Short mmCIF file of C-alpha atoms in Angstrom, two decimals:
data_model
loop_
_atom_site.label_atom_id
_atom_site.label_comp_id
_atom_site.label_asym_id
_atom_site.label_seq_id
_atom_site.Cartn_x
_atom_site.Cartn_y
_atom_site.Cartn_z
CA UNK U 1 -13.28 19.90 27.17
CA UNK U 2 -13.34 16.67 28.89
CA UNK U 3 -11.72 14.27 25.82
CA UNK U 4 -12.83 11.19 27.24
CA UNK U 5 -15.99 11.56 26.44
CA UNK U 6 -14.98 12.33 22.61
CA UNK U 7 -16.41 9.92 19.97
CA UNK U 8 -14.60 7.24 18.04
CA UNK U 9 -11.02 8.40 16.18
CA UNK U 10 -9.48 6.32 13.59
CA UNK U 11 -6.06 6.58 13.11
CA UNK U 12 -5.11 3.68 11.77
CA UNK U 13 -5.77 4.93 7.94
CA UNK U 14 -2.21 2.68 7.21
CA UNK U 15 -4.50 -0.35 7.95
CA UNK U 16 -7.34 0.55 5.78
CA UNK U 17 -8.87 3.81 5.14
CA UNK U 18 -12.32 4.54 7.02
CA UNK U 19 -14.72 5.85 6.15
CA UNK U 20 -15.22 5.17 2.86
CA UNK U 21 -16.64 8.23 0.37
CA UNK U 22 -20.40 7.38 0.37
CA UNK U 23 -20.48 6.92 -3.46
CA UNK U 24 -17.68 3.65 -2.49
CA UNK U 25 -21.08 2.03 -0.38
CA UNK U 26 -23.63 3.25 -3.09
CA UNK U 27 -21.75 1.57 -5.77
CA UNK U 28 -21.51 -1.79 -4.17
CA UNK U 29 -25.06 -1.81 -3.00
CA UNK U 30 -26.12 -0.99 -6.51
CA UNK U 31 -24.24 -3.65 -7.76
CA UNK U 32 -25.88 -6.32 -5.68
CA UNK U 33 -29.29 -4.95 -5.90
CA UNK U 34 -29.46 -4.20 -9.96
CA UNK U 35 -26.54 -6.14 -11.32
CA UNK U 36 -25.18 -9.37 -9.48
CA UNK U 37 -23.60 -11.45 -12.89
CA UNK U 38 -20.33 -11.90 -13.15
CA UNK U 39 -18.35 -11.00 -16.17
CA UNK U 40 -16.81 -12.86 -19.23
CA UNK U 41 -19.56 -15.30 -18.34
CA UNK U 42 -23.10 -13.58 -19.46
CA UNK U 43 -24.26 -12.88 -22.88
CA UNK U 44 -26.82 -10.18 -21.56
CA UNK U 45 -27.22 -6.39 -20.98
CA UNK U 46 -26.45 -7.10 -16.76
CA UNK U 47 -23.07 -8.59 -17.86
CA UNK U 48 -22.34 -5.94 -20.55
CA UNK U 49 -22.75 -3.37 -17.71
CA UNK U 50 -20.66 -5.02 -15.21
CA UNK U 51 -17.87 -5.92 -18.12
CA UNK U 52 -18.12 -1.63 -18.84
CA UNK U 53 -17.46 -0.62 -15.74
CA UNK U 54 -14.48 -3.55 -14.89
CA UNK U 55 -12.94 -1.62 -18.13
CA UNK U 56 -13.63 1.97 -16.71
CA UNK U 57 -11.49 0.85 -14.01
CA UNK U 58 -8.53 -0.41 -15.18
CA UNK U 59 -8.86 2.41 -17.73
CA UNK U 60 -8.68 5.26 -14.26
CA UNK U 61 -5.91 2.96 -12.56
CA UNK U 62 -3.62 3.21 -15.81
CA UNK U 63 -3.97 6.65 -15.88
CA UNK U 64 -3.55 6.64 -12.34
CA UNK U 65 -0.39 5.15 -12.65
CA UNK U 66 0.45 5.88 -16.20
CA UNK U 67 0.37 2.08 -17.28
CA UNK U 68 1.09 1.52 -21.09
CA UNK U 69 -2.08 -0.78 -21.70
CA UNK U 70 -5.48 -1.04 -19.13
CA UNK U 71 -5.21 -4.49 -20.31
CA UNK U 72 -2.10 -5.12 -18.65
CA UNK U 73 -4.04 -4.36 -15.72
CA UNK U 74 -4.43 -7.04 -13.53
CA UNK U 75 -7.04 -7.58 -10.38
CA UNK U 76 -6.74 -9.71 -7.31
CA UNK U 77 -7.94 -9.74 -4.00
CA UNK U 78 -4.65 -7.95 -2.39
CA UNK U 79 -1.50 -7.14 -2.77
CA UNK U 80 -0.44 -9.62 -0.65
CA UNK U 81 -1.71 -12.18 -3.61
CA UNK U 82 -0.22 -9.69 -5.88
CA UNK U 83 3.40 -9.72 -4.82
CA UNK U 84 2.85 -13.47 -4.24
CA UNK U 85 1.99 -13.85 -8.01
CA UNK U 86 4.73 -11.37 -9.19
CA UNK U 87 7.44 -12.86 -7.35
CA UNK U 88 7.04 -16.44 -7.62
CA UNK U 89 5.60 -16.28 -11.15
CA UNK U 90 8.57 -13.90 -12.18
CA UNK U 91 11.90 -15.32 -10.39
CA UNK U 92 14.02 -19.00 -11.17
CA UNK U 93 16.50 -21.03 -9.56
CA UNK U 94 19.28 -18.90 -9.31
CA UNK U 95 18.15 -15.43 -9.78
CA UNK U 96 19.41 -13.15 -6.91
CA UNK U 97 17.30 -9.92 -6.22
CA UNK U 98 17.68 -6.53 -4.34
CA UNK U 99 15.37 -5.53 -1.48
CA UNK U 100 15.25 -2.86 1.06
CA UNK U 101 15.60 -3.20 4.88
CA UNK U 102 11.97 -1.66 5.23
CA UNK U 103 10.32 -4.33 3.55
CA UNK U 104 6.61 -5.22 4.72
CA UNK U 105 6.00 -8.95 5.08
CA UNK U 106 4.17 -9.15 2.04
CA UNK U 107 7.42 -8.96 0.32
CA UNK U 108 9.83 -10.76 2.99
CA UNK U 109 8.16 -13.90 3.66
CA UNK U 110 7.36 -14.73 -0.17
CA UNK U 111 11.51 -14.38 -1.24
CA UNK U 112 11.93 -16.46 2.18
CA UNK U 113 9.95 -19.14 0.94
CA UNK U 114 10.99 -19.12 -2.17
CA UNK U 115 15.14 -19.22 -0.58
CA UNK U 116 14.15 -23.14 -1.09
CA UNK U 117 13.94 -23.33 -4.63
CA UNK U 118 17.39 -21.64 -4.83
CA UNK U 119 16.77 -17.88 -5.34
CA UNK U 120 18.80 -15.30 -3.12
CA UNK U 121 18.33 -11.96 -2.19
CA UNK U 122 20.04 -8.97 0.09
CA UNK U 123 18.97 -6.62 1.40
CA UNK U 124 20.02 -3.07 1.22
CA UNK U 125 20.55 -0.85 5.10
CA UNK U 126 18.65 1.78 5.08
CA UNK U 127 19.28 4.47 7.74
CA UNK U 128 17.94 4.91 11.65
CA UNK U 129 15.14 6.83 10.13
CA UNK U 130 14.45 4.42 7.16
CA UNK U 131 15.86 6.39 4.29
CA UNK U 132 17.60 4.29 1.82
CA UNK U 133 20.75 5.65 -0.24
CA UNK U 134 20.47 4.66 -4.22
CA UNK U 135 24.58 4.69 -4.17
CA UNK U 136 24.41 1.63 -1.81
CA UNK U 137 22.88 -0.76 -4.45
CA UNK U 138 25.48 -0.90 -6.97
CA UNK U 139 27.98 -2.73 -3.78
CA UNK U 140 25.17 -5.34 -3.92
CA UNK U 141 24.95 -5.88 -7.15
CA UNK U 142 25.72 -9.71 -8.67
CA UNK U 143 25.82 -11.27 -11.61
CA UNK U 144 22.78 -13.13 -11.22
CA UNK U 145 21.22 -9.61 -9.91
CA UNK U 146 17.47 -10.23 -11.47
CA UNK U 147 15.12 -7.97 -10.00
CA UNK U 148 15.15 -5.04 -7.16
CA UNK U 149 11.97 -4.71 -5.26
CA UNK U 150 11.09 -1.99 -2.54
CA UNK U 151 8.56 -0.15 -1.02
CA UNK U 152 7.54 3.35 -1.84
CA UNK U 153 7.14 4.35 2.14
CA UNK U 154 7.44 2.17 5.01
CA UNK U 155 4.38 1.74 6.96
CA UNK U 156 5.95 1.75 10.30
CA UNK U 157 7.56 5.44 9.74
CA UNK U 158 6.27 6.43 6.82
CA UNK U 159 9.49 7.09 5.31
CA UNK U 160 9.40 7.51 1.34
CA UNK U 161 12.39 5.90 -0.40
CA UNK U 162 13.73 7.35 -3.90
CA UNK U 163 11.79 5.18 -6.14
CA UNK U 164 12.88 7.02 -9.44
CA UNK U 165 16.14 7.34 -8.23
CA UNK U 166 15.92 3.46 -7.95
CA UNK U 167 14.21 3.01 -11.14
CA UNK U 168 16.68 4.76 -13.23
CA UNK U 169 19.49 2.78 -11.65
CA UNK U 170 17.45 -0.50 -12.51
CA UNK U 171 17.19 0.64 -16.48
CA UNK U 172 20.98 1.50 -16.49
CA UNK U 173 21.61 -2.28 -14.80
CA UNK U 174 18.91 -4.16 -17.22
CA UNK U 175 17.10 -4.99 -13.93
CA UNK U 176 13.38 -5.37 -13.44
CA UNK U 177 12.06 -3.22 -11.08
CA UNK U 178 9.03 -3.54 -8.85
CA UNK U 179 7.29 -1.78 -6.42
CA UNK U 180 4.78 -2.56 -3.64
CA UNK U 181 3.05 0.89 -3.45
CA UNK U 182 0.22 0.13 -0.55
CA UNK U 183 1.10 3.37 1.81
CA UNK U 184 0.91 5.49 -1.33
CA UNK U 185 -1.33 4.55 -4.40
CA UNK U 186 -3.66 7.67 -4.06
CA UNK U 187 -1.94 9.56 -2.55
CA UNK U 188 1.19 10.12 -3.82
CA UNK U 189 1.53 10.61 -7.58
CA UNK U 190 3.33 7.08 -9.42
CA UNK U 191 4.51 7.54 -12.74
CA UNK U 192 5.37 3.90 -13.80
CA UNK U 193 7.05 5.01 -17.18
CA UNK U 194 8.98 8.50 -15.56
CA UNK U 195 9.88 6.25 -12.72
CA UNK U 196 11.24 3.19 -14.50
CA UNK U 197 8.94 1.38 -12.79
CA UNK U 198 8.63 -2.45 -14.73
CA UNK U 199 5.79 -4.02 -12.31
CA UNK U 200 3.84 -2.29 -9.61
CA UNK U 201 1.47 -3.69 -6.95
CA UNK U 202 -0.94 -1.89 -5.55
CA UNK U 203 -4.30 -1.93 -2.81
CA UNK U 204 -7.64 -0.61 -3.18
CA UNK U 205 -8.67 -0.23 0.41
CA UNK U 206 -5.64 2.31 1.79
CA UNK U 207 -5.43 5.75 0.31
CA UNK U 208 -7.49 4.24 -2.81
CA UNK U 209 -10.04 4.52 -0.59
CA UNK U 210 -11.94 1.39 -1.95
CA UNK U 211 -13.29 -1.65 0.09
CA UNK U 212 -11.00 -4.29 1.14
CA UNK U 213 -10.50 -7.51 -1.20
CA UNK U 214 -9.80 -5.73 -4.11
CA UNK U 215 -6.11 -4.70 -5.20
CA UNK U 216 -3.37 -6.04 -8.31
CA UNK U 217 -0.93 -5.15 -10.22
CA UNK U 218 -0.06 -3.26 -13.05
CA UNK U 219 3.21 -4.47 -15.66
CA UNK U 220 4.70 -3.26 -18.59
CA UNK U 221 4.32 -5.07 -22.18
CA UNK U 222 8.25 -6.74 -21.98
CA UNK U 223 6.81 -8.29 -18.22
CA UNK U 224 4.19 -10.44 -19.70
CA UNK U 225 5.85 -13.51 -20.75
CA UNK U 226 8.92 -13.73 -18.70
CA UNK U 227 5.65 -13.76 -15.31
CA UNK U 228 4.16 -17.87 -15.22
CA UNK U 229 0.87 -17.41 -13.94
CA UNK U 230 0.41 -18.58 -10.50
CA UNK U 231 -3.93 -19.31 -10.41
CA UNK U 232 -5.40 -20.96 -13.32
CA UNK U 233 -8.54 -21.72 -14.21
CA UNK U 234 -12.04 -20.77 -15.62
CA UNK U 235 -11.45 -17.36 -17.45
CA UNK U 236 -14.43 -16.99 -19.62
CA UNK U 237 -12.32 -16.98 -22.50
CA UNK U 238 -11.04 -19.87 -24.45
CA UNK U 239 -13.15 -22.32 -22.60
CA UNK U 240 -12.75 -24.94 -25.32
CA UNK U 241 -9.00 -25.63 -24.14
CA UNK U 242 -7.86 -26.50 -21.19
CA UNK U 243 -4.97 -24.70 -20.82
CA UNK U 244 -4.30 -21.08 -19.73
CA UNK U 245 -5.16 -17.90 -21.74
CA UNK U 246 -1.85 -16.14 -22.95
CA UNK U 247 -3.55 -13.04 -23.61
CA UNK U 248 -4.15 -10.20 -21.24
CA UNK U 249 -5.41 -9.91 -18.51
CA UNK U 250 -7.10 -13.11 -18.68
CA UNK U 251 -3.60 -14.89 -18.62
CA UNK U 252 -3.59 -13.70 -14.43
CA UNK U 253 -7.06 -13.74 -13.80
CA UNK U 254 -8.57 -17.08 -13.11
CA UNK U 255 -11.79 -17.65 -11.03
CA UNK U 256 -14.92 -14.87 -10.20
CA UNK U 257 -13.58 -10.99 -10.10
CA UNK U 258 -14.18 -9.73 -6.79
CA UNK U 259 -17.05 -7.54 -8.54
CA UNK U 260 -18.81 -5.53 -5.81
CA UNK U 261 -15.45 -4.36 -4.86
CA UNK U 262 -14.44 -3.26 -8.09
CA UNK U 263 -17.67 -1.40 -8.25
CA UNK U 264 -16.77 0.28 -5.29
CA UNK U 265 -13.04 1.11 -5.98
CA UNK U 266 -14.55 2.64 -9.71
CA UNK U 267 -16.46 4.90 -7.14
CA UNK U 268 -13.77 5.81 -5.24
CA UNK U 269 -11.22 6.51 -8.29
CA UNK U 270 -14.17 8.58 -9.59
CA UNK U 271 -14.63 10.44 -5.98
CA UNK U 272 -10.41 10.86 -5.62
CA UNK U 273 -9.96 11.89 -9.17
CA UNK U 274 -12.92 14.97 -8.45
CA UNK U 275 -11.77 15.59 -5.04
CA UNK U 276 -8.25 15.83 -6.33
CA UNK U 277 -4.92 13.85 -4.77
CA UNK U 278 -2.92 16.74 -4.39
CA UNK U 279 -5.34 18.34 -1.89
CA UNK U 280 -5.72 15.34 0.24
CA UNK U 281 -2.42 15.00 0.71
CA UNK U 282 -1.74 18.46 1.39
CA UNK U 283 -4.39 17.53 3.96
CA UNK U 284 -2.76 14.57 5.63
CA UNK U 285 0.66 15.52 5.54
CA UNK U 286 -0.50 19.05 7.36
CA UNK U 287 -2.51 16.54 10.35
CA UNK U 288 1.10 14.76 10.75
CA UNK U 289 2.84 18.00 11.22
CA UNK U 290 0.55 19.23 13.94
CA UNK U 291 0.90 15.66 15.69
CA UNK U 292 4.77 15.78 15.67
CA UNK U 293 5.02 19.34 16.60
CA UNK U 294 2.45 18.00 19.62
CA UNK U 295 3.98 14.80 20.23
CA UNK U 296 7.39 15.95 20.38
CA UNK U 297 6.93 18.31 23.51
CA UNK U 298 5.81 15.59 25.35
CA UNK U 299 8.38 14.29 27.69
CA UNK U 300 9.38 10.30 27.41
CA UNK U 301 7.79 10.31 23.45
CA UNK U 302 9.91 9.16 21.12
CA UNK U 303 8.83 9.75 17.56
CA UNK U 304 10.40 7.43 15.20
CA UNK U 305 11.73 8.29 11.85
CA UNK U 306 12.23 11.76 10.15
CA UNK U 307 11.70 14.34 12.17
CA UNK U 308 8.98 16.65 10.24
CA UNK U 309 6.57 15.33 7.62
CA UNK U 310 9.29 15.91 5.03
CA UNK U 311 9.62 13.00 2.91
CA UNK U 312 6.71 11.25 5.26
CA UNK U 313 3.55 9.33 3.93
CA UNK U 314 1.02 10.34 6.88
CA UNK U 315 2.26 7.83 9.08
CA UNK U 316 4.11 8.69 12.84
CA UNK U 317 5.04 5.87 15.00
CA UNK U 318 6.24 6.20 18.62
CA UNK U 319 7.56 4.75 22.35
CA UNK U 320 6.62 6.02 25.58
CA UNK U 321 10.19 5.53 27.67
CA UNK U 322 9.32 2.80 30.09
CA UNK U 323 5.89 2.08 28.86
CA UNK U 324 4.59 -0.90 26.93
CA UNK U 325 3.37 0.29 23.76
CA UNK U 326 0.24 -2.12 24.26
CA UNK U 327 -0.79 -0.88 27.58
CA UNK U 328 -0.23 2.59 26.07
CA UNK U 329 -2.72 1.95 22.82
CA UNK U 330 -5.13 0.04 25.41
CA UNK U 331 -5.77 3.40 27.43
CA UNK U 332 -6.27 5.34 24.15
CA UNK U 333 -9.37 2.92 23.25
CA UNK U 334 -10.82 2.85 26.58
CA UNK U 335 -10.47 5.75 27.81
CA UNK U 336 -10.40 8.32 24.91
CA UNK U 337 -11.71 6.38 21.64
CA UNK U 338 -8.61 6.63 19.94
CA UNK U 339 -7.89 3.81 17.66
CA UNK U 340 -4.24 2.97 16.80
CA UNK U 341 -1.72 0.18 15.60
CA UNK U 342 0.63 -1.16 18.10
CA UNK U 343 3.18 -4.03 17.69
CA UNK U 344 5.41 -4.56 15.19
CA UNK U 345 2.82 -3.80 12.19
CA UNK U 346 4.04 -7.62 10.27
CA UNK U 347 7.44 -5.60 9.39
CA UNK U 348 10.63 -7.02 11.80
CA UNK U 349 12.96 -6.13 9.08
CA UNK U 350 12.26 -2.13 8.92
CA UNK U 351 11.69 -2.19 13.16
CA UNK U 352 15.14 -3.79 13.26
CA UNK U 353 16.12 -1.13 11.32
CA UNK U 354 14.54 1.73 13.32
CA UNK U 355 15.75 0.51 15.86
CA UNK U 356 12.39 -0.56 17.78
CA UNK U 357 12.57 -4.61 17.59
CA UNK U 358 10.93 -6.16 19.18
CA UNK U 359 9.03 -3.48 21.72
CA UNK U 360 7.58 -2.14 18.42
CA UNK U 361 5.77 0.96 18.40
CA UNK U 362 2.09 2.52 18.47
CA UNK U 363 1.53 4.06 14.91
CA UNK U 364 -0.62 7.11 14.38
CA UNK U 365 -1.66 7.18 10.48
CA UNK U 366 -3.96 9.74 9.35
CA UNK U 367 -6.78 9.57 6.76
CA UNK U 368 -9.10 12.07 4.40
CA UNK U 369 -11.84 12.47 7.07
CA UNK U 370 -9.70 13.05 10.02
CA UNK U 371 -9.44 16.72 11.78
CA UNK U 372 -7.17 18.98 13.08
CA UNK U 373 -9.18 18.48 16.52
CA UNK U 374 -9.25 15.04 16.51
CA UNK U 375 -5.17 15.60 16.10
CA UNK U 376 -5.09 17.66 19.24
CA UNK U 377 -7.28 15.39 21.13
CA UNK U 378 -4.65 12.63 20.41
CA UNK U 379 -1.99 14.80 22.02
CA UNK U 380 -3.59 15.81 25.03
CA UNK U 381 -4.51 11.72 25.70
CA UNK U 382 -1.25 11.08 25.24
CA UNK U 383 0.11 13.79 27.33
CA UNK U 384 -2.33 12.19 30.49
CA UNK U 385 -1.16 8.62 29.54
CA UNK U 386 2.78 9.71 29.89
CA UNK U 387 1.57 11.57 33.55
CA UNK U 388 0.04 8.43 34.33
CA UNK U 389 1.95 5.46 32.94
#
């Protein structure tokens, strides 16, 4: 089989899943063809409708999750803008807080900008292949210890870190804990209450398998007040006062929902709760065995991170010895249709952990739709490239 003449692969699920289940598109279209009002805002039928099915999905994301209250629920656009509103609504002058060396930049560049209005964090080593021990934290801990926030897997590696484990030490400490889950929401299970988990962020175009611009957070009762909104505005609510809703979820919701994307991430909770989680991951993880049993009897490959897909999200990066990782990623576009991510995937902190800053790496991440032969295609590309490069 001549692979070069193979169509389009997509591995760069980590980015944003593709494609989207059909009934994600259908939703959206219907939407804008039937519905189009916004909610909070329309004392008609259309606006009932759209205000039902905003409620159906906070309803399937709290059970997702196990939230204690859909209302507590909270949409934005990302979770870039979520973390953004949970860390500088949450922290003060003074608080200190705990992160992990595999932190995305999502995370890293918020608590760096907020190092100017005098908060402080550490961060905690994780290993060469981006495990984290829960026995390091307590040596960080400080009086002024707040919050601890990590990742559930890196997206350079995949590597999951012990987020109970974490959680449980963050209930014995009287910390808050939160969690920026955007490698795993939908595909790995989250149990907010087992898992001690006070705050979590999450994305609805990844393993969600909803349409980019939607995402939020979801936060326990006890969160509420201590977290100073960081939008306000028009809520639809109280719109004889001018100041800010107290009341969930309107207190973090200001401006227009993001409404055809909610329709379509209710279609693809719908879709992932039939199709069942379990069995797509099964799925995924079983594509990144095949690639690093491939990969790894390639000469000059490096795969990066643990060395099966034990304790992986479907996520593989790797180096070609000697070759740039761009040049490498280049050839599988052009000349075999394989899409990739190469660079340093806006996470220094975990590369300078891995070990790969600042070559960075090309990452393979694999999605619900991808095949084992599309797998074996990637190997035998990058078996040529190595010959060649």
């Amino acid at each position: 089989m001549d692979i070069s003449k193979e169509t389009k692969i997509y591995f760069d699920q980590s980015a944003t899943s593709f494609p989207k289940p059909p009934q994600v598109i259908d939703a959206m279209v219907d939407y804008m063809k039937h519905v189009g009002c916004n909610v909070n805002r329309g004392s008609y039928s259309s606006a009932y409708l759209a205000e039902d099915v905003v409620y159906d999905t906070r309803e399937a994301l709290t059970r997702l999750f196990h939230g204690d209250d859909c209302k507590n629920t909270v949409f934005t656009v990302n979770i870039t803008e979520s973390l953004n509103m949970i860390l500088k609504g949450l922290l003060k002058p003074g608080d200190h807080v705990l992160v992990s060396s595999m932190e995305h930049n999502a995370v890293m560049r918020p608590l760096n900008q907020l190092t100017g209005q005098g908060i402080t964090f550490d961060r905690i080593p994780c290993d060469k292949n981006g495990c984290l021990d829960p026995i390091r934290l307590t040596g960080f801990l400080k009086p002024n210890t707040r919050a601890v926030i990590t990742t559930h897997a890196s997206n350079v590696c995949g590597t999951l870190l012990p987020i109970e484990t974490i959680g449980q030490f963050c209930r014995e400490h009287g910390l808050i804990y939160i969690v920026d889950s955007a490698q795993t929401a939908g595909l790995f299970p989250i149990d907010m209450e087992r898992m001690h988990i006070d705050i979590l962020a999450f994305t609805g175009h990844k393993s969600l398998l909803g349409p980019q611009g939607t995402g939020g957070f979801l936060m326990k009762e006890p969160m509420i007040p201590l977290l100073e909104p960081l939008i306000t505005g028009g809520t639809g609510s109280l719109s004889h006062t001018e100041t800010t809703p107290d009341f969930m979820p309107d207190r973090f919701e200001a401006g227009t929902l993001n409404l055809p994307g909610i329709y379509g991430l209710h279609a693809a909770l719908v879709w992932l709760e039939q199709t069942g989680m379990d069995r797509i991951r099964r799925h995924e993880l079983e594509l990144t065995q095949i690639f690093l049993d491939g990969v790894r009897q390639i000469p000059r490959i490096k795969v990066i991170g643990l060395p099966t897909s034990c304790g992986r999200a479907p996520v593989v990066s790797i180096q070609i010895e000697g070759a740039d990782p761009a040049q490498a990623a280049f050839l599988l576009d052009q000349d075999y249709h394989i899409q990739t991510r190469v660079g340093l995937h806006c996470a220094p902190s975990a590369h300078k952990t891995l070990g790969t800053y600042p070559t960075g790496t090309i990452r393979f991440s694999f999605g619900h739709k991808n095949t084992r032969t599309e797998v074996e295609t990637a190997i035998r590309a990058l078996e040529v490239i190595c010959h060649g490069i």
